[in-house]
PDB file of C-alpha atoms in Angstrom:
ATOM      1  CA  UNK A   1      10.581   8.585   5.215  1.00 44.00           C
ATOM      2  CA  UNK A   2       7.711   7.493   7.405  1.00 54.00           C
ATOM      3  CA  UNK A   3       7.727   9.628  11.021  1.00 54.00           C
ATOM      4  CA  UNK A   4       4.713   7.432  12.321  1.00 56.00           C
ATOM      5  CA  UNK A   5       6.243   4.162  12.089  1.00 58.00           C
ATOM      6  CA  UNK A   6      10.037   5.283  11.890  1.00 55.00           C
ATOM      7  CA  UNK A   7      11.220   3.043   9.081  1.00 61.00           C
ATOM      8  CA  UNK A   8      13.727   5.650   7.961  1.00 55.00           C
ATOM      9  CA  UNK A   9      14.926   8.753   6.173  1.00 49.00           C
ATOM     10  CA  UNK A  10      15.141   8.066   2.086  1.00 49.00           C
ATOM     11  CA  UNK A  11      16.905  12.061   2.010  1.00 55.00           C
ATOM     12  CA  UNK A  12      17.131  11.713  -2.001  1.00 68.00           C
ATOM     13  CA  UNK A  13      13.321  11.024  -1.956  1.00 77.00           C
ATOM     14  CA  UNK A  14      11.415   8.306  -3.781  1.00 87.00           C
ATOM     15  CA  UNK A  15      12.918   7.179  -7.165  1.00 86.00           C
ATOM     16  CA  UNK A  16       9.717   6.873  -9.799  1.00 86.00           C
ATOM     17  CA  UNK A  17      10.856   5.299 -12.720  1.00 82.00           C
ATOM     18  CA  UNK A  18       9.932   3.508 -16.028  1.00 87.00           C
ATOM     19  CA  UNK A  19      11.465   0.055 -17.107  1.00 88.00           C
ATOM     20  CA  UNK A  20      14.460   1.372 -19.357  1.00 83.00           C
ATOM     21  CA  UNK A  21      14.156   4.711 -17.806  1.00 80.00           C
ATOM     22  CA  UNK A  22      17.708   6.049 -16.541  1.00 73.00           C
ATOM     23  CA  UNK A  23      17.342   7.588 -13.124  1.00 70.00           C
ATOM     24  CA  UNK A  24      17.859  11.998 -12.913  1.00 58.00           C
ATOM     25  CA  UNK A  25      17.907  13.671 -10.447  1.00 44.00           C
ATOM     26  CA  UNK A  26      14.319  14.929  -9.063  1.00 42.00           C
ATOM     27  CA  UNK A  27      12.627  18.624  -8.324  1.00 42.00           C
ATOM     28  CA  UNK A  28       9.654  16.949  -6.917  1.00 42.00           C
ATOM     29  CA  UNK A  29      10.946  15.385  -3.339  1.00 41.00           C
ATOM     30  CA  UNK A  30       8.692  14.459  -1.743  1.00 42.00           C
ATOM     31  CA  UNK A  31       9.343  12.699   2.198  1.00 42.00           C
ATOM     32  CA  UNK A  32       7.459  14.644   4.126  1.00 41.00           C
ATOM     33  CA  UNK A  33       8.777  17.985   2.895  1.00 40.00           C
ATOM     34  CA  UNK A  34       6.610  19.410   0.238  1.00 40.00           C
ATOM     35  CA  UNK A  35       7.128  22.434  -1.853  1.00 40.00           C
ATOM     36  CA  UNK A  36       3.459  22.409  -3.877  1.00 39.00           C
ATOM     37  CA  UNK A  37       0.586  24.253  -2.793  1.00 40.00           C
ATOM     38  CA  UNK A  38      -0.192  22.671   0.463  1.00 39.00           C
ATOM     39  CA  UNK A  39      -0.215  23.790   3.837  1.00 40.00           C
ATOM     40  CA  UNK A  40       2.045  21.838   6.148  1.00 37.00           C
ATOM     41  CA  UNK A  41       3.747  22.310   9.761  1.00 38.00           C
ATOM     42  CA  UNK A  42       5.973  19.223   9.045  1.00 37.00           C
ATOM     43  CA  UNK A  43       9.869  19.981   8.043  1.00 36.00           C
ATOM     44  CA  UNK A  44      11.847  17.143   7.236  1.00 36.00           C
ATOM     45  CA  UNK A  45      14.883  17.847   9.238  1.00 37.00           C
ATOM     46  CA  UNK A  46      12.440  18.817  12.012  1.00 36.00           C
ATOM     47  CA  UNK A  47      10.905  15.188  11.935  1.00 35.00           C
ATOM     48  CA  UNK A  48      14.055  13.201  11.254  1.00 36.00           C
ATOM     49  CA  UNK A  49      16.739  15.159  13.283  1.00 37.00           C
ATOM     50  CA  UNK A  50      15.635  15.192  16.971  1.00 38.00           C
ATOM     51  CA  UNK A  51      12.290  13.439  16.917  1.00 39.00           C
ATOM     52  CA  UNK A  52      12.621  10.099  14.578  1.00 39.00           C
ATOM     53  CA  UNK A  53      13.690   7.775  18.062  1.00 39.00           C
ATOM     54  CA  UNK A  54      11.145   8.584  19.549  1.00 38.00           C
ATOM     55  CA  UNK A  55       8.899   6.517  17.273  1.00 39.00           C
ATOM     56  CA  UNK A  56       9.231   2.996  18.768  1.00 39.00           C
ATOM     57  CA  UNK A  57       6.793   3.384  21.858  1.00 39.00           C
ATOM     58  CA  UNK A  58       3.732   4.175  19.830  1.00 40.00           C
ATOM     59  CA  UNK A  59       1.141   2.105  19.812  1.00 41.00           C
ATOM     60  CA  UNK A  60      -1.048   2.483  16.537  1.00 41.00           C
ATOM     61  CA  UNK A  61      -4.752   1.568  16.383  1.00 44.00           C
ATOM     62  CA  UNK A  62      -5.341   2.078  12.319  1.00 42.00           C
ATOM     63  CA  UNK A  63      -7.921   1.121  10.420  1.00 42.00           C
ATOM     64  CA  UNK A  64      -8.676   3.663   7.469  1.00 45.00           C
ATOM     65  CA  UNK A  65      -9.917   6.423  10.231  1.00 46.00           C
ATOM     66  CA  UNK A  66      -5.821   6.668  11.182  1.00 45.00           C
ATOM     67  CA  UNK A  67      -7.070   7.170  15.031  1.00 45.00           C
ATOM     68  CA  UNK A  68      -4.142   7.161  17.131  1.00 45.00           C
ATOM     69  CA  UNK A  69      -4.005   6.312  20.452  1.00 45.00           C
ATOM     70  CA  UNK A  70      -0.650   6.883  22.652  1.00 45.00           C
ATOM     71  CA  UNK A  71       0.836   6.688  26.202  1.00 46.00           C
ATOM     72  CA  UNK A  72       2.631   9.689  27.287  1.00 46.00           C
ATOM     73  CA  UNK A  73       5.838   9.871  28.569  1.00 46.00           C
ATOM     74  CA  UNK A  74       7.180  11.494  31.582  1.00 44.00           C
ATOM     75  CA  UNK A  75       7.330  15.017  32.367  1.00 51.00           C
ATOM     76  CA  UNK A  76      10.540  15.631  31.033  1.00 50.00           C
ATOM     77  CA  UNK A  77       9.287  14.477  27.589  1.00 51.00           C
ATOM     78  CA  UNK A  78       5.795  15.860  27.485  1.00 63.00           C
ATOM     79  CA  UNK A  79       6.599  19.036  25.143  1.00 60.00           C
ATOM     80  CA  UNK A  80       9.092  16.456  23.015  1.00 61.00           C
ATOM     81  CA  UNK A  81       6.244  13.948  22.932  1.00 68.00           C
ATOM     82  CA  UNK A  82       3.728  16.654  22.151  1.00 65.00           C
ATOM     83  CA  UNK A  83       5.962  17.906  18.808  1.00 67.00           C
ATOM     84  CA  UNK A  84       5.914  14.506  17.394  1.00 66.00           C
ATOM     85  CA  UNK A  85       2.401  13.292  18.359  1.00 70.00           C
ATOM     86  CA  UNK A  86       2.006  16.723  16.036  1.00 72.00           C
ATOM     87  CA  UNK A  87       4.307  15.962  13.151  1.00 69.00           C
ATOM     88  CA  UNK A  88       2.622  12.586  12.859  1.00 71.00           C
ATOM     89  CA  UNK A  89      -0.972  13.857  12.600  1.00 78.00           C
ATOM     90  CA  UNK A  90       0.581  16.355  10.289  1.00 82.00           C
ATOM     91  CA  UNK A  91       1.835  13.361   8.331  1.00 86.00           C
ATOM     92  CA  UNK A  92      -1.214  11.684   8.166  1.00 87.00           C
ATOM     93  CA  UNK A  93      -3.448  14.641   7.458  1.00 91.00           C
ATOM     94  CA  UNK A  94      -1.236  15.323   4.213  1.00 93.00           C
ATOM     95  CA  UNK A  95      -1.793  11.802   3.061  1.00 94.00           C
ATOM     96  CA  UNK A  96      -5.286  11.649   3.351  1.00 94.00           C
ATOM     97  CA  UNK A  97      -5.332  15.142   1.469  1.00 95.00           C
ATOM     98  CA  UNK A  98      -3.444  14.100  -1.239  1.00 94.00           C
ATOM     99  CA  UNK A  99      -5.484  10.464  -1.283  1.00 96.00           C
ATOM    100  CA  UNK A 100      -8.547  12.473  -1.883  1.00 97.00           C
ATOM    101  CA  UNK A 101      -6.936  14.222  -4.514  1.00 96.00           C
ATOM    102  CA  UNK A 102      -5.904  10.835  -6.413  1.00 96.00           C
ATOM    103  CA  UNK A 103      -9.534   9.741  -6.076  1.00 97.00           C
ATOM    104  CA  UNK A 104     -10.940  12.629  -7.327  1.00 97.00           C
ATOM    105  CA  UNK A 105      -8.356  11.870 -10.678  1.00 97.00           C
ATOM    106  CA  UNK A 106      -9.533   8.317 -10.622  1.00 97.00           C
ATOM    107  CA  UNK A 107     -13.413   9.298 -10.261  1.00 97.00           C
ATOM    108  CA  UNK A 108     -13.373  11.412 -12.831  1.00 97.00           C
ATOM    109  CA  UNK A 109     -11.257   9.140 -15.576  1.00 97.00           C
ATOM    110  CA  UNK A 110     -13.635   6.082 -14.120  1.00 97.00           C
ATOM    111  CA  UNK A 111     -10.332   4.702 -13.112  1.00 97.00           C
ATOM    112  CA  UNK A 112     -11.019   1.279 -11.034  1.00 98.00           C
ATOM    113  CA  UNK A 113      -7.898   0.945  -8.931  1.00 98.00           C
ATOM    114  CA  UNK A 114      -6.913  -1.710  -6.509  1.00 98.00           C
ATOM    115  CA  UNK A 115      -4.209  -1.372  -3.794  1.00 97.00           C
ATOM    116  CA  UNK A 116      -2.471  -4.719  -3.490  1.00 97.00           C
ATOM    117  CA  UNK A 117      -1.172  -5.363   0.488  1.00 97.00           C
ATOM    118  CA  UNK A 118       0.861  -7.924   1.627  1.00 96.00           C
ATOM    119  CA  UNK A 119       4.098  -9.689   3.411  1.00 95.00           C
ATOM    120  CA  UNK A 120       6.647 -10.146   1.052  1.00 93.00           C
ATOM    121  CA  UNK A 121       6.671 -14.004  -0.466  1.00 93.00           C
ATOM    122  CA  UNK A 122       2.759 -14.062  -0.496  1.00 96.00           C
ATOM    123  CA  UNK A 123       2.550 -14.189  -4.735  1.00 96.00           C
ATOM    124  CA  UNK A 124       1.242 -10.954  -5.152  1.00 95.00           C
ATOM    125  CA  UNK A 125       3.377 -10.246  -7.948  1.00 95.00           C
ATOM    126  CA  UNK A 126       2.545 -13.681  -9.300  1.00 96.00           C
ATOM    127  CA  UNK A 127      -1.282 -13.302  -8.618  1.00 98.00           C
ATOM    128  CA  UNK A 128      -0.679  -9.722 -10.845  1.00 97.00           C
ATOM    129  CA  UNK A 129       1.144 -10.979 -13.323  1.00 97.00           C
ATOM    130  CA  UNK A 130      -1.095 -13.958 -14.032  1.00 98.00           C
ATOM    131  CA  UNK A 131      -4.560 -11.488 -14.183  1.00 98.00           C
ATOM    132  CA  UNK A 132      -3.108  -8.870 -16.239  1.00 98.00           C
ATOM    133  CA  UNK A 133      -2.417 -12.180 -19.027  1.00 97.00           C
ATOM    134  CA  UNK A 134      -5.616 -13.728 -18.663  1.00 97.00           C
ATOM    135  CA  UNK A 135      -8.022 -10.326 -18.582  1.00 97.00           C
ATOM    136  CA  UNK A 136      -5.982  -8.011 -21.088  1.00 96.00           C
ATOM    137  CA  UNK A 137      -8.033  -8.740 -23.694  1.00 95.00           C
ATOM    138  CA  UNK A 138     -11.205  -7.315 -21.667  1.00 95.00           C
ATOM    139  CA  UNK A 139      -9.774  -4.485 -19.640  1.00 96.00           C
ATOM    140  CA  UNK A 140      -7.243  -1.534 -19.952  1.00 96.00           C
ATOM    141  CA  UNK A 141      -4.608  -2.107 -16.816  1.00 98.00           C
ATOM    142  CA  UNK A 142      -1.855  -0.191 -15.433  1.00 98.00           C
ATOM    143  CA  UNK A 143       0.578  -0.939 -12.845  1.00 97.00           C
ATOM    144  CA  UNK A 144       2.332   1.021 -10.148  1.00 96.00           C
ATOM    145  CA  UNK A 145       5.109  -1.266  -8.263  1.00 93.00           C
ATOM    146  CA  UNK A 146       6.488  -0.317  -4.920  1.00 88.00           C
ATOM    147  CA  UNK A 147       9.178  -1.653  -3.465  1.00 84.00           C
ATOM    148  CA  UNK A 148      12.945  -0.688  -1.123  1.00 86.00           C
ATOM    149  CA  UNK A 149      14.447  -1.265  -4.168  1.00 86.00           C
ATOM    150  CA  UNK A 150      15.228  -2.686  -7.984  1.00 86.00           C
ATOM    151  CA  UNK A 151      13.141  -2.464 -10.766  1.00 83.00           C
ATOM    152  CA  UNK A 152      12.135  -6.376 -11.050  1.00 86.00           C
ATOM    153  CA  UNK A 153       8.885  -6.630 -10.572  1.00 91.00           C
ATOM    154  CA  UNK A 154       8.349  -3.172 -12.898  1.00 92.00           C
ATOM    155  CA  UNK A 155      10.080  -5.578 -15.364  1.00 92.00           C
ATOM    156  CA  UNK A 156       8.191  -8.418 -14.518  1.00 95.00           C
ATOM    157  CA  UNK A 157       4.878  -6.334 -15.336  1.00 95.00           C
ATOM    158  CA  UNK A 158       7.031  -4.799 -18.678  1.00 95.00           C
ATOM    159  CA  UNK A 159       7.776  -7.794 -19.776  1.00 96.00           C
ATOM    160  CA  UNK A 160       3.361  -8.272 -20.645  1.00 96.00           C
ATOM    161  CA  UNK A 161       3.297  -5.163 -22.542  1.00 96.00           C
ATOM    162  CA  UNK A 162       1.768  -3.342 -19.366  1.00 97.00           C
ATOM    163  CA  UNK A 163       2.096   0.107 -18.557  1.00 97.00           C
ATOM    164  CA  UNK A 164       4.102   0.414 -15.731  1.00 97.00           C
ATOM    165  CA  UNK A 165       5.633   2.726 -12.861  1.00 95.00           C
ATOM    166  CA  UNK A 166       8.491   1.211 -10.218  1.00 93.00           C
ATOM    167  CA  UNK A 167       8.190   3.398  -7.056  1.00 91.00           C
ATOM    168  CA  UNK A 168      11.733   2.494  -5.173  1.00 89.00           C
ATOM    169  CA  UNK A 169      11.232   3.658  -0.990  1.00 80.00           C
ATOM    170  CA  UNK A 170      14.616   3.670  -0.414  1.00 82.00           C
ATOM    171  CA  UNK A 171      14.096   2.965   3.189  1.00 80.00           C
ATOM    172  CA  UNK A 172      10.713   3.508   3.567  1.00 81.00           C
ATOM    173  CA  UNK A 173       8.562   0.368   4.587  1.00 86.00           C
ATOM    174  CA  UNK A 174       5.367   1.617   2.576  1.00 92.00           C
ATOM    175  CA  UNK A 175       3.652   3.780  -0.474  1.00 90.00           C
ATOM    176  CA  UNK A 176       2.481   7.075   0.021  1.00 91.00           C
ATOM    177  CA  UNK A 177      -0.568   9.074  -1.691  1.00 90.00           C
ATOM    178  CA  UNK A 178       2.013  11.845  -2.907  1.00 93.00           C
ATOM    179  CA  UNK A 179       3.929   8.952  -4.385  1.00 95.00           C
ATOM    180  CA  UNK A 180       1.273   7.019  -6.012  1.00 96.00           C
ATOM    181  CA  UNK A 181       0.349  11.416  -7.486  1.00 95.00           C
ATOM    182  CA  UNK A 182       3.560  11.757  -8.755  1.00 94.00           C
ATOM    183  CA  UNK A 183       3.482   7.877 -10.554  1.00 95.00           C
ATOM    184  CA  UNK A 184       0.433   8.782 -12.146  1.00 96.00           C
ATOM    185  CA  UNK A 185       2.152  11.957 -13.810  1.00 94.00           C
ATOM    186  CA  UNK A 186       4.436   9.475 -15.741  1.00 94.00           C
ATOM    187  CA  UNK A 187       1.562   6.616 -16.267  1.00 95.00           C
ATOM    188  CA  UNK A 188      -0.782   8.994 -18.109  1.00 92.00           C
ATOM    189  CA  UNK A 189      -3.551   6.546 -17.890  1.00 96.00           C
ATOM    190  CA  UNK A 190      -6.721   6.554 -20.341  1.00 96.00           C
ATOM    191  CA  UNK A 191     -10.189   6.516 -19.577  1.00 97.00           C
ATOM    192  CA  UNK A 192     -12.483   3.531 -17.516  1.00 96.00           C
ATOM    193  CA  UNK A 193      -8.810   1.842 -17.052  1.00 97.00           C
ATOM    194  CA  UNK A 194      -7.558  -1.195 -14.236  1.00 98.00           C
ATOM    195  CA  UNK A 195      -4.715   0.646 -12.217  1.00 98.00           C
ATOM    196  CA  UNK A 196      -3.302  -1.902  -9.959  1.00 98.00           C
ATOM    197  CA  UNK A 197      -1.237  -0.539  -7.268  1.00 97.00           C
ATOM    198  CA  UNK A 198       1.129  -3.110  -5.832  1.00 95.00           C
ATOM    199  CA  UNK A 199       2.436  -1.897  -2.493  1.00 94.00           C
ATOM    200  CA  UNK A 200       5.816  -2.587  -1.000  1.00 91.00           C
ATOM    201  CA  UNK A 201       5.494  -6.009   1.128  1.00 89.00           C
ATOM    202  CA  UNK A 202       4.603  -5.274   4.846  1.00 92.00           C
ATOM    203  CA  UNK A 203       1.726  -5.917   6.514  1.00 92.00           C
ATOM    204  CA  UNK A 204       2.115  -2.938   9.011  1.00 92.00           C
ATOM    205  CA  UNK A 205       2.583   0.462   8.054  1.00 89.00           C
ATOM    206  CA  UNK A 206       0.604   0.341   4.332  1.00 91.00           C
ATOM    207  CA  UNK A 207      -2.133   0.178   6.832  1.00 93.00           C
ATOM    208  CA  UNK A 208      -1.831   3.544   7.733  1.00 92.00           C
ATOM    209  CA  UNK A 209      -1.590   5.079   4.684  1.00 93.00           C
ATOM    210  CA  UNK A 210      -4.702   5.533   1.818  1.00 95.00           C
ATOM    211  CA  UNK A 211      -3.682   5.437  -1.859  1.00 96.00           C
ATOM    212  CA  UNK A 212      -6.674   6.578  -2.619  1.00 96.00           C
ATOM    213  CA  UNK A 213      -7.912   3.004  -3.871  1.00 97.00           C
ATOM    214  CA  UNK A 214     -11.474   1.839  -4.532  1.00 97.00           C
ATOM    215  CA  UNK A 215     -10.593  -1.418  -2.911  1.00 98.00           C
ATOM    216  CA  UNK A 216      -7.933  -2.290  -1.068  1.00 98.00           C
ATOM    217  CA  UNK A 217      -6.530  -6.253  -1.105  1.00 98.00           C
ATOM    218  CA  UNK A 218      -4.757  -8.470   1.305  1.00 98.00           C
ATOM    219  CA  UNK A 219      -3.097 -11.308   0.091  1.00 98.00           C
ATOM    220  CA  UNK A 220      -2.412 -13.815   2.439  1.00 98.00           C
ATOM    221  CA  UNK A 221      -0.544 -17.443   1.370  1.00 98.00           C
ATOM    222  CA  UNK A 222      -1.107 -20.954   2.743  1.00 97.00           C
ATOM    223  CA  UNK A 223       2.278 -20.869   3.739  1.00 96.00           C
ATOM    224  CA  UNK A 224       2.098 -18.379   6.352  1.00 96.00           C
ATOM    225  CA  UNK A 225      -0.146 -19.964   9.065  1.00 94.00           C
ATOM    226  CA  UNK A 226      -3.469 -18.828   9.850  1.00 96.00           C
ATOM    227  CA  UNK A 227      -2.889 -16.356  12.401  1.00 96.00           C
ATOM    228  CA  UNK A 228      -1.971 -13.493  10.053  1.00 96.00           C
ATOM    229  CA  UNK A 229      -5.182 -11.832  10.901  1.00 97.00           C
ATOM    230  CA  UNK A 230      -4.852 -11.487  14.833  1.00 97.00           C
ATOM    231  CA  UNK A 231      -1.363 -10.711  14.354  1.00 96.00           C
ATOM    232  CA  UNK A 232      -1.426  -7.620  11.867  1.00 96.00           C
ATOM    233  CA  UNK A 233      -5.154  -6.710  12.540  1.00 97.00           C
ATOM    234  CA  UNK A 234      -4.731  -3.002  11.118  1.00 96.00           C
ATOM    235  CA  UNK A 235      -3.853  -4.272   8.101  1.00 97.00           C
ATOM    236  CA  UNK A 236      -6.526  -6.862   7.684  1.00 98.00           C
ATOM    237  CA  UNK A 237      -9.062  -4.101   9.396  1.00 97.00           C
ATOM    238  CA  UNK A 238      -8.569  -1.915   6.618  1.00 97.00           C
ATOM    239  CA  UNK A 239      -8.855  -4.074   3.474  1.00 98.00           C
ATOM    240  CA  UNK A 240     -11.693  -4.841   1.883  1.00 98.00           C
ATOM    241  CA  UNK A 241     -11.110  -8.260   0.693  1.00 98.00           C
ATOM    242  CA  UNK A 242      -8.765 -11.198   1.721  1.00 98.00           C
ATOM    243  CA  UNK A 243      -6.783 -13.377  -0.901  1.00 98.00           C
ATOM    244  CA  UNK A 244      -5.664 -16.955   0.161  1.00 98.00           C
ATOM    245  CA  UNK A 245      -2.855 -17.807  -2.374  1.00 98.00           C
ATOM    246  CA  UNK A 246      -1.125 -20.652  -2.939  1.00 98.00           C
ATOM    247  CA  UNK A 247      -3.527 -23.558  -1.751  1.00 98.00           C
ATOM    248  CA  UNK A 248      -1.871 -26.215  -4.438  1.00 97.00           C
ATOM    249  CA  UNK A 249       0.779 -26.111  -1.358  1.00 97.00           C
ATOM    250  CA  UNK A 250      -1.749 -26.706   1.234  1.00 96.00           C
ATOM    251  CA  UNK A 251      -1.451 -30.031   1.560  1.00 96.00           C
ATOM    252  CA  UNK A 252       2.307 -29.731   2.774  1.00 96.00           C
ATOM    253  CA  UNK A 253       1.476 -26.772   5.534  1.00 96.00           C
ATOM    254  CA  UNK A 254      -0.170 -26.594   8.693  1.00 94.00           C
ATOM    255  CA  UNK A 255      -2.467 -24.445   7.888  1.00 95.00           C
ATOM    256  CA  UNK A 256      -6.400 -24.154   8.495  1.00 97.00           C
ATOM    257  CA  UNK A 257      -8.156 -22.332   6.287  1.00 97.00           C
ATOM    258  CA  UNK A 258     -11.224 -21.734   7.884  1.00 97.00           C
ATOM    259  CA  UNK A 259      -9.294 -20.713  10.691  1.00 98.00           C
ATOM    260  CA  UNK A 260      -7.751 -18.148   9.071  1.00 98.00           C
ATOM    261  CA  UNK A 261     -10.752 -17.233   7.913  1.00 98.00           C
ATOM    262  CA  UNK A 262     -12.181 -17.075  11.304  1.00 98.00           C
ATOM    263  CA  UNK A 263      -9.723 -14.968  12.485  1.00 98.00           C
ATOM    264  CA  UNK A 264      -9.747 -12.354   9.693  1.00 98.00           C
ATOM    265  CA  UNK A 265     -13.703 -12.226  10.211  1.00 98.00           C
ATOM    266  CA  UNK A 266     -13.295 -11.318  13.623  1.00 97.00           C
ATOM    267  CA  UNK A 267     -11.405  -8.506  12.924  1.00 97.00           C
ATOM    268  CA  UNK A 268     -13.444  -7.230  10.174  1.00 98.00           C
ATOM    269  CA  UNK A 269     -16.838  -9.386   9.648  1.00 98.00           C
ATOM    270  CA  UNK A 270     -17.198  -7.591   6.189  1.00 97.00           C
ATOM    271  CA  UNK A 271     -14.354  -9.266   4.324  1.00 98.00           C
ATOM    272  CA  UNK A 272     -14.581 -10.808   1.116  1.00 98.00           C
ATOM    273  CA  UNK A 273     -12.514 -14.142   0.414  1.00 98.00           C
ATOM    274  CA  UNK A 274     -10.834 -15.904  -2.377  1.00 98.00           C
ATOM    275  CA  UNK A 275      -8.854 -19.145  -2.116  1.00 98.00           C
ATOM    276  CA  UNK A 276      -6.653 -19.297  -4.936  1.00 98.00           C
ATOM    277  CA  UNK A 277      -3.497 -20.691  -6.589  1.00 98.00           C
ATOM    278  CA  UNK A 278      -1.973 -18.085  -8.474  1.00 97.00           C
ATOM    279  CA  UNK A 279       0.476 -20.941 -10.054  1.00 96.00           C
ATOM    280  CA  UNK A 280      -2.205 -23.355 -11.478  1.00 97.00           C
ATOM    281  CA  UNK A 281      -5.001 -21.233 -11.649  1.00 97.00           C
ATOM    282  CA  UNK A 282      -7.080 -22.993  -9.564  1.00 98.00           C
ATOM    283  CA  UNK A 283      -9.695 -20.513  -8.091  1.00 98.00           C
ATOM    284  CA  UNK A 284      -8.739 -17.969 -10.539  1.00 98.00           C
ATOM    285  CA  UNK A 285     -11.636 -17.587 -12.476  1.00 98.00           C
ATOM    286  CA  UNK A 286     -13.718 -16.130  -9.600  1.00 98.00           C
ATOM    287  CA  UNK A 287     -11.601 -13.305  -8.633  1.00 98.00           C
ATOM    288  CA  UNK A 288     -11.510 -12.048 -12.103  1.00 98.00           C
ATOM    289  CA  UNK A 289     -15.272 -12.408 -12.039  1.00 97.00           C
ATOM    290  CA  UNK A 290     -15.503  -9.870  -8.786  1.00 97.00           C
ATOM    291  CA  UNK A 291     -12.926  -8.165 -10.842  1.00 97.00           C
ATOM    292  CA  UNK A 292     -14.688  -7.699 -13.393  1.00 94.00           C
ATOM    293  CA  UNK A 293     -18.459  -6.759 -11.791  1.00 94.00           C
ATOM    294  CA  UNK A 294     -16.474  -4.253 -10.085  1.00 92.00           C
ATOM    295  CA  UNK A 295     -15.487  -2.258 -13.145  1.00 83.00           C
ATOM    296  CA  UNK A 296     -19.034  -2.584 -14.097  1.00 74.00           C
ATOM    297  CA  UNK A 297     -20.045  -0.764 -11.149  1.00 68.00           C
TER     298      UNK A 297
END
């Protein structure tokens, strides 16, 4: 699926589904091999057969300008490492075309949408679950899920009376702009609406790749130590405001908030924090207030 990061080949494409929808089989795949009007160089066997090892050595500097920058390998592999340096700006190119395409959508239906980024176990789906309850009443929200698999957290979402789309990766480590397109076909959202996107966890390769969000959201828990930041810097880079869940646990970690803080800061001195607990509520009532300004403006 993803040829910059090399998480994989899903050849049956992306399943998009609703809760209680049965799964058919799909005209629109999508991996990196497109059939609608756009202009690509990429094939999909072309990327996957010869050239998918090579995608270990590169080192990615993302933020969400997707600059690259990349040693090159001996002579030997110099027109190899040429083809794939091309397939992967190829890759990116497409998603950034097709995430300007989703925000012209969401511009002109005055969608406000939010792409939710984090490791997997940080309570995002918790922290989701818990807003769309308390702020129903005051906005219209939809949900797109992504994850490798299952439709639980699509069901979690269901189970509130949310509109919904489960994106299942298969083996791809992250969302895509074409995928998040082809959700939105199925959502049909109304008018000056909440679309939440929640992306599959990882804090590395979602990085890369623009939903074409208004805001894009790290959440980070208590219980993952404070040097998140300075270890996945794209990630934390690129988003435009930092979640600290789960403090009700912090007095049982060893972990330093304003630390963490620190860290994040120094990697991008523009981020926006909220310490929360997703569980008891505590903190709550100021991200739905940011939440809520936002869809004002």
């Amino acid at each position: 699926m993803c040829g910059t990061c090399g998480c994989g080949n899903n050849e049956k494409g992306p399943k998009i589904l609703m809760p209680g929808e049965h799964e058919h089989s799909h005209d629109h795949h999508h991996d990196h091999e497109h059939d609608h009007e756009h202009d690509h160089t990429h094939g999909h066997d072309h990327l996957h057969g010869h050239h998918h090892h090579e995608h270990g050595h590169h080192h990615h500097d993302h933020g969400h300008g997707h600059t690259h920058s990349h040693e090159p390998h001996v002579h030997e592999h110099e027109h190899h490492q040429h083809t794939v340096l091309t397939i992967e700006k190829n890759i990116l190119q497409h998603n950034d075309k097709m995430a300007a395409r989703n925000r012209g959508y969401f511009d002109a239906k005055n969608i406000f949408v939010l792409n939710l980024v984090s490791s997997p176990g940080s309570g995002k789906t918790t922290l989701l679950e818990k807003t769309l309850a308390d702020l129903r009443e005051q906005h219209s929200f939809y949900v797109i899920e992504g994850d490798q698999q299952t439709m639980n957290d699509a069901n979690r979402i269901n189970a509130l009376n949310i509109p919904v789309v489960q994106i299942n990766t298969g083996k791809g480590c992250h969302l895509e702009s074409d995928m998040v397109y082809n959700a939105l076909k199925k959502l049909e959202i109304k008018d000056n609406a909440v679309l939440f996107i929640e992306n599959v966890g990882n804090l590395v390769c979602p990085s890369m790749f623009d939903l074409g969000e208004d805001k894009r959201v790290v959440i980070i828990s208590t219980t993952e130590g404070e040097d998140k930041p300075i270890k996945y810097p794209d990630m934390f880079h690129s988003a435009d405001l930092c979640i600290i869940n789960k403090i009700d646990l912090l007095p049982y970690v060893n972990t330093n908030i304003e630390k963490l803080k620190q860290y994040a800061l120094q990697i991008n001195p523009k981020l926006l924090f909220f310490e929360l607990s997703a569980t008891t509520g505590e903190g709550m009532k100021q991200w739905y207030a940011w939440l809520s300004e936002q869809k004002k403006n």
